[in-house]
Coordinates of N, CA and C in Angstrom, one line a residue:
M1 N 197.2 86.8 294.1 CA 195.9 87.5 293.8 C 194.8 86.7 294.6
D2 N 194.0 87.3 295.4 CA 193.0 86.6 296.1 C 191.8 86.4 295.3
A3 N 190.8 85.7 295.8 CA 189.6 85.3 295.0 C 188.8 86.5 294.6
L4 N 188.7 87.5 295.5 CA 187.8 88.6 295.2 C 188.4 89.5 294.0
V5 N 189.7 89.6 294.1 CA 190.4 90.4 293.0 C 190.3 89.6 291.7
A6 N 190.5 88.3 291.8 CA 190.3 87.4 290.6 C 188.9 87.5 290.0
F7 N 187.9 87.6 290.9 CA 186.5 87.7 290.4 C 186.4 89.1 289.7
L8 N 186.9 90.2 290.3 CA 186.8 91.5 289.7 C 187.5 91.5 288.3
V9 N 188.7 91.1 288.3 CA 189.4 91.1 287.0 C 188.7 90.2 286.0
G10 N 188.2 89.1 286.4 CA 187.5 88.2 285.4 C 186.2 88.9 284.9
Q11 N 185.4 89.5 285.8 CA 184.2 90.2 285.3 C 184.5 91.4 284.4
L12 N 185.5 92.1 284.8 CA 185.9 93.3 283.9 C 186.4 92.8 282.5
T13 N 187.2 91.8 282.5 CA 187.7 91.2 281.3 C 186.5 90.7 280.4
T14 N 185.6 90.0 281.0 CA 184.4 89.4 280.3 C 183.6 90.6 279.7
D15 N 183.5 91.7 280.4 CA 182.7 92.8 279.9 C 183.5 93.7 279.0
G16 N 184.8 93.3 278.7 CA 185.6 94.1 277.7 C 186.4 95.2 278.3
F17 N 186.6 95.2 279.6 CA 187.4 96.3 280.2 C 188.8 95.7 280.7
A18 N 189.8 96.5 280.5 CA 191.1 96.1 281.1 C 191.3 97.0 282.3
P19 N 191.5 96.4 283.5 CA 191.7 97.2 284.7 C 193.0 98.0 284.6
V20 N 192.9 99.3 284.9 CA 194.1 100.1 284.9 C 194.8 99.9 286.2
T21 N 194.1 99.7 287.3 CA 194.7 99.4 288.6 C 193.7 98.8 289.5
L22 N 194.2 98.0 290.5 CA 193.3 97.4 291.5 C 193.8 97.7 292.9
L23 N 192.9 97.7 293.9 CA 193.3 97.9 295.2 C 192.4 97.1 296.2
R24 N 193.0 96.3 297.0 CA 192.2 95.5 298.0 C 192.0 96.4 299.2
V25 N 190.7 96.5 299.7 CA 190.3 97.3 300.8 C 189.3 96.5 301.6
A26 N 189.0 97.1 302.8 CA 187.9 96.5 303.7 C 187.0 97.7 303.9
Q27 N 185.7 97.3 304.1 CA 184.7 98.3 304.3 C 184.9 98.9 305.7
G28 N 184.7 100.2 305.7 CA 184.8 101.0 307.0 C 186.2 101.2 307.5
R29 N 186.3 101.7 308.7 CA 187.6 102.1 309.2 C 188.3 100.9 310.0
V30 N 187.6 99.9 310.3 CA 188.2 98.7 311.0 C 187.8 97.5 310.3
P31 N 188.8 96.8 309.7 CA 188.5 95.5 308.9 C 187.9 94.5 309.9
V32 N 186.8 93.9 309.4 CA 186.2 92.8 310.2 C 185.9 91.7 309.1
P33 N 185.7 90.4 309.6 CA 185.4 89.3 308.7 C 184.2 89.7 307.8
G34 N 184.3 89.4 306.6 CA 183.1 89.7 305.7 C 183.1 91.0 305.1
S35 N 184.2 91.8 305.4 CA 184.2 93.2 304.9 C 185.1 93.4 303.7
A36 N 185.7 92.3 303.2 CA 186.6 92.4 302.1 C 186.0 93.0 300.8
Q37 N 186.7 93.9 300.2 CA 186.2 94.5 299.0 C 187.4 94.7 298.1
A38 N 187.2 95.0 296.8 CA 188.3 95.3 295.9 C 187.8 96.4 295.0
L39 N 188.6 97.4 294.7 CA 188.3 98.5 293.9 C 189.2 98.4 292.6
A40 N 188.6 99.0 291.5 CA 189.4 99.0 290.3 C 189.0 100.3 289.5
V41 N 189.9 100.7 288.7 CA 189.6 101.8 287.7 C 189.8 101.2 286.4
A42 N 188.7 101.2 285.6 CA 188.7 100.6 284.2 C 187.5 101.2 283.5
G43 N 187.7 101.5 282.2 CA 186.7 102.0 281.3 C 186.0 103.3 281.8
R44 N 186.9 104.2 282.4 CA 186.4 105.5 282.9 C 185.4 105.3 284.0
R45 N 185.5 104.2 284.7 CA 184.5 104.0 285.8 C 185.3 103.5 287.0
L46 N 184.8 103.7 288.2 CA 185.3 103.2 289.4 C 184.4 101.9 289.8
W47 N 185.1 100.8 289.9 CA 184.4 99.5 290.1 C 184.7 99.1 291.6
L48 N 183.7 98.4 292.1 CA 183.7 97.8 293.5 C 183.2 96.4 293.4
A49 N 184.0 95.5 293.9 CA 183.6 94.1 294.1 C 183.5 93.9 295.6
H50 N 182.4 93.3 296.1 CA 182.1 93.1 297.5 C 181.9 91.6 297.7
A51 N 182.6 91.0 298.7 CA 182.5 89.6 299.0 C 181.1 89.4 299.7
Q52 N 180.5 88.3 299.4 CA 179.2 87.9 300.1 C 179.5 86.7 301.0
L53 N 178.8 86.6 302.1 CA 179.0 85.4 302.9 C 178.5 84.1 302.3
I54 N 177.4 84.3 301.5 CA 176.9 83.1 300.7 C 176.7 83.6 299.3
G55 N 177.2 82.8 298.4 CA 177.0 83.1 297.0 C 178.2 83.9 296.4
Q56 N 178.0 84.3 295.2 CA 179.1 85.0 294.5 C 179.2 86.5 294.9
P57 N 180.4 87.1 294.8 CA 180.5 88.5 295.1 C 179.6 89.3 294.2
T58 N 179.3 90.5 294.7 CA 178.6 91.5 293.9 C 179.5 92.5 293.3
L59 N 179.1 93.1 292.2 CA 179.9 94.0 291.5 C 179.1 95.3 291.2
A60 N 179.7 96.5 291.4 CA 179.0 97.7 291.1 C 180.0 98.7 290.5
S61 N 179.5 99.7 289.8 CA 180.4 100.7 289.3 C 179.7 102.0 289.2
V62 N 180.5 103.1 289.1 CA 180.0 104.4 288.9 C 181.0 105.1 288.0
P63 N 180.4 106.0 287.1 CA 181.3 106.8 286.2 C 182.2 107.6 287.0
L64 N 183.5 107.8 286.5 CA 184.4 108.6 287.2 C 184.0 110.1 287.3
T65 N 183.1 110.5 286.4 CA 182.6 111.9 286.5 C 181.8 112.1 287.8
K66 N 181.3 111.0 288.4 CA 180.6 111.2 289.7 C 181.5 111.1 290.9
V67 N 182.8 110.8 290.6 CA 183.8 110.7 291.7 C 184.5 112.1 291.8
T68 N 184.3 112.8 292.8 CA 184.9 114.2 292.9 C 186.2 114.2 293.6
G69 N 186.6 113.1 294.2 CA 187.9 113.1 294.9 C 188.2 111.7 295.5
V70 N 189.5 111.4 295.6 CA 190.0 110.3 296.3 C 191.2 110.7 297.1
D71 N 191.4 110.1 298.3 CA 192.5 110.5 299.1 C 192.8 109.4 300.1
V72 N 194.0 109.2 300.5 CA 194.4 108.2 301.5 C 195.2 108.9 302.6
R73 N 194.9 108.6 303.8 CA 195.6 109.2 304.9 C 196.0 108.1 305.9
T74 N 197.1 108.3 306.6 CA 197.6 107.3 307.6 C 197.0 107.8 308.9
V75 N 196.5 106.8 309.6 CA 195.8 107.1 310.9 C 196.4 106.2 312.0
R76 N 196.7 106.8 313.1 CA 197.1 106.0 314.3 C 196.0 106.0 315.3
R77 N 195.7 104.8 315.7 CA 194.6 104.6 316.7 C 195.0 103.4 317.6
L78 N 194.9 103.6 318.9 CA 195.2 102.5 319.8 C 196.4 101.7 319.5
G79 N 197.5 102.4 319.2 CA 198.8 101.8 319.0 C 199.0 101.2 317.7
S80 N 198.0 101.2 316.8 CA 198.2 100.7 315.5 C 198.1 101.8 314.4
T81 N 198.7 101.5 313.3 CA 198.7 102.4 312.2 C 198.0 101.8 311.0
R82 N 197.2 102.5 310.3 CA 196.5 101.9 309.1 C 196.3 103.1 308.1
R83 N 196.0 102.7 306.9 CA 195.7 103.7 305.9 C 194.2 103.7 305.5
E84 N 193.6 104.8 305.5 CA 192.2 104.9 305.2 C 192.0 105.7 303.9
L85 N 191.2 105.1 303.0 CA 190.9 105.7 301.7 C 189.5 106.3 301.8
S86 N 189.4 107.5 301.4 CA 188.1 108.2 301.2 C 187.9 108.4 299.8
A87 N 186.7 108.2 299.3 CA 186.2 108.5 298.0 C 184.9 109.3 298.1
W88 N 184.9 110.4 297.4 CA 183.7 111.2 297.4 C 183.0 110.9 296.1
V89 N 181.8 110.3 296.2 CA 181.1 109.8 295.1 C 179.6 110.3 295.1
D90 N 179.3 111.1 294.1 CA 177.9 111.6 294.0 C 177.4 112.2 295.3
G91 N 178.2 113.0 296.0 CA 177.8 113.6 297.2 C 177.9 112.8 298.5
N92 N 178.4 111.6 298.4 CA 178.6 110.7 299.5 C 180.0 110.5 299.7
T93 N 180.4 110.2 301.0 CA 181.8 109.9 301.3 C 181.9 108.4 301.6
L94 N 182.7 107.6 300.8 CA 182.9 106.2 301.1 C 184.2 106.1 301.8
R95 N 184.3 105.3 302.8 CA 185.6 105.1 303.5 C 185.9 103.6 303.6
F96 N 187.2 103.4 303.4 CA 187.7 102.0 303.4 C 189.0 102.0 304.1
T97 N 189.4 100.8 304.6 CA 190.7 100.6 305.1 C 191.5 99.9 304.0
V98 N 192.7 100.4 303.7 CA 193.5 99.9 302.6 C 194.2 98.7 303.1
L99 N 194.1 97.6 302.4 CA 194.8 96.3 302.7 C 196.1 96.1 301.9
D100 N 196.2 96.8 300.8 CA 197.4 96.6 299.9 C 198.5 97.5 300.4
D101 N 199.7 97.3 299.8 CA 200.9 98.1 300.1 C 200.9 99.5 299.5
Q102 N 201.9 100.3 299.9 CA 201.9 101.6 299.5 C 202.1 101.8 297.9
P103 N 202.9 101.0 297.2 CA 202.9 101.1 295.8 C 201.6 100.9 295.1
A104 N 200.8 99.9 295.5 CA 199.5 99.6 295.0 C 198.6 100.7 295.2
T105 N 198.6 101.3 296.4 CA 197.8 102.4 296.8 C 198.1 103.6 296.0
A106 N 199.4 103.9 295.8 CA 199.8 105.1 295.0 C 199.3 104.9 293.5
A107 N 199.5 103.7 293.0 CA 199.0 103.4 291.6 C 197.5 103.6 291.5
F108 N 196.7 103.2 292.5 CA 195.3 103.4 292.4 C 194.9 104.9 292.5
L109 N 195.5 105.6 293.4 CA 195.2 107.0 293.5 C 195.6 107.7 292.2
A110 N 196.7 107.4 291.6 CA 197.2 108.1 290.4 C 196.2 107.8 289.2
A111 N 195.7 106.5 289.1 CA 194.8 106.2 288.0 C 193.4 106.8 288.3
A112 N 193.0 106.9 289.5 CA 191.7 107.5 289.8 C 191.7 109.0 289.5
R113 N 192.8 109.6 289.9 CA 192.9 111.1 289.7 C 193.2 111.4 288.2
Q114 N 193.9 110.6 287.5 CA 194.3 110.8 286.1 C 193.0 110.7 285.3
S115 N 192.1 109.9 285.7 CA 190.9 109.6 285.0 C 189.8 110.6 285.2
G116 N 190.1 111.7 285.8 CA 189.1 112.7 285.9 C 188.7 113.2 287.3
T117 N 189.2 112.5 288.3 CA 188.8 112.9 289.7 C 189.7 114.0 290.1
T118 N 189.3 114.7 291.2 CA 190.1 115.8 291.8 C 190.7 115.2 293.1
T119 N 191.7 115.9 293.5 CA 192.3 115.5 294.8 C 191.5 116.2 295.9
A120 N 191.1 115.5 296.9 CA 190.4 116.1 298.0 C 191.2 115.8 299.3
G121 N 191.0 116.6 300.3 CA 191.7 116.3 301.5 C 191.0 116.6 302.7

């Protein structure tokens, strides 16, 4: 477990939430230094922890009722393959590059969809 995931789990536990699932991602379509993030589903909310260059990570959440869909697709670009997660939140599309393996990704999608989101594609 990396430091960002540990921070997210610690904050959720302190606030009385048990994470259903966690997923390590990077902001945008191409991971760059400083773009590490972690997503979680807990307490009928979608949580996001974002690493900061200086100081402690930031934490944000949105009720799952505002998440209208989540989807992961495999993308091939310039000879490499990666998985991109899209989340439709309150009329906006958030895109991440998935850093975790397929089982972790499947568990995250199942938890997010089971908790009230729809499948979008």
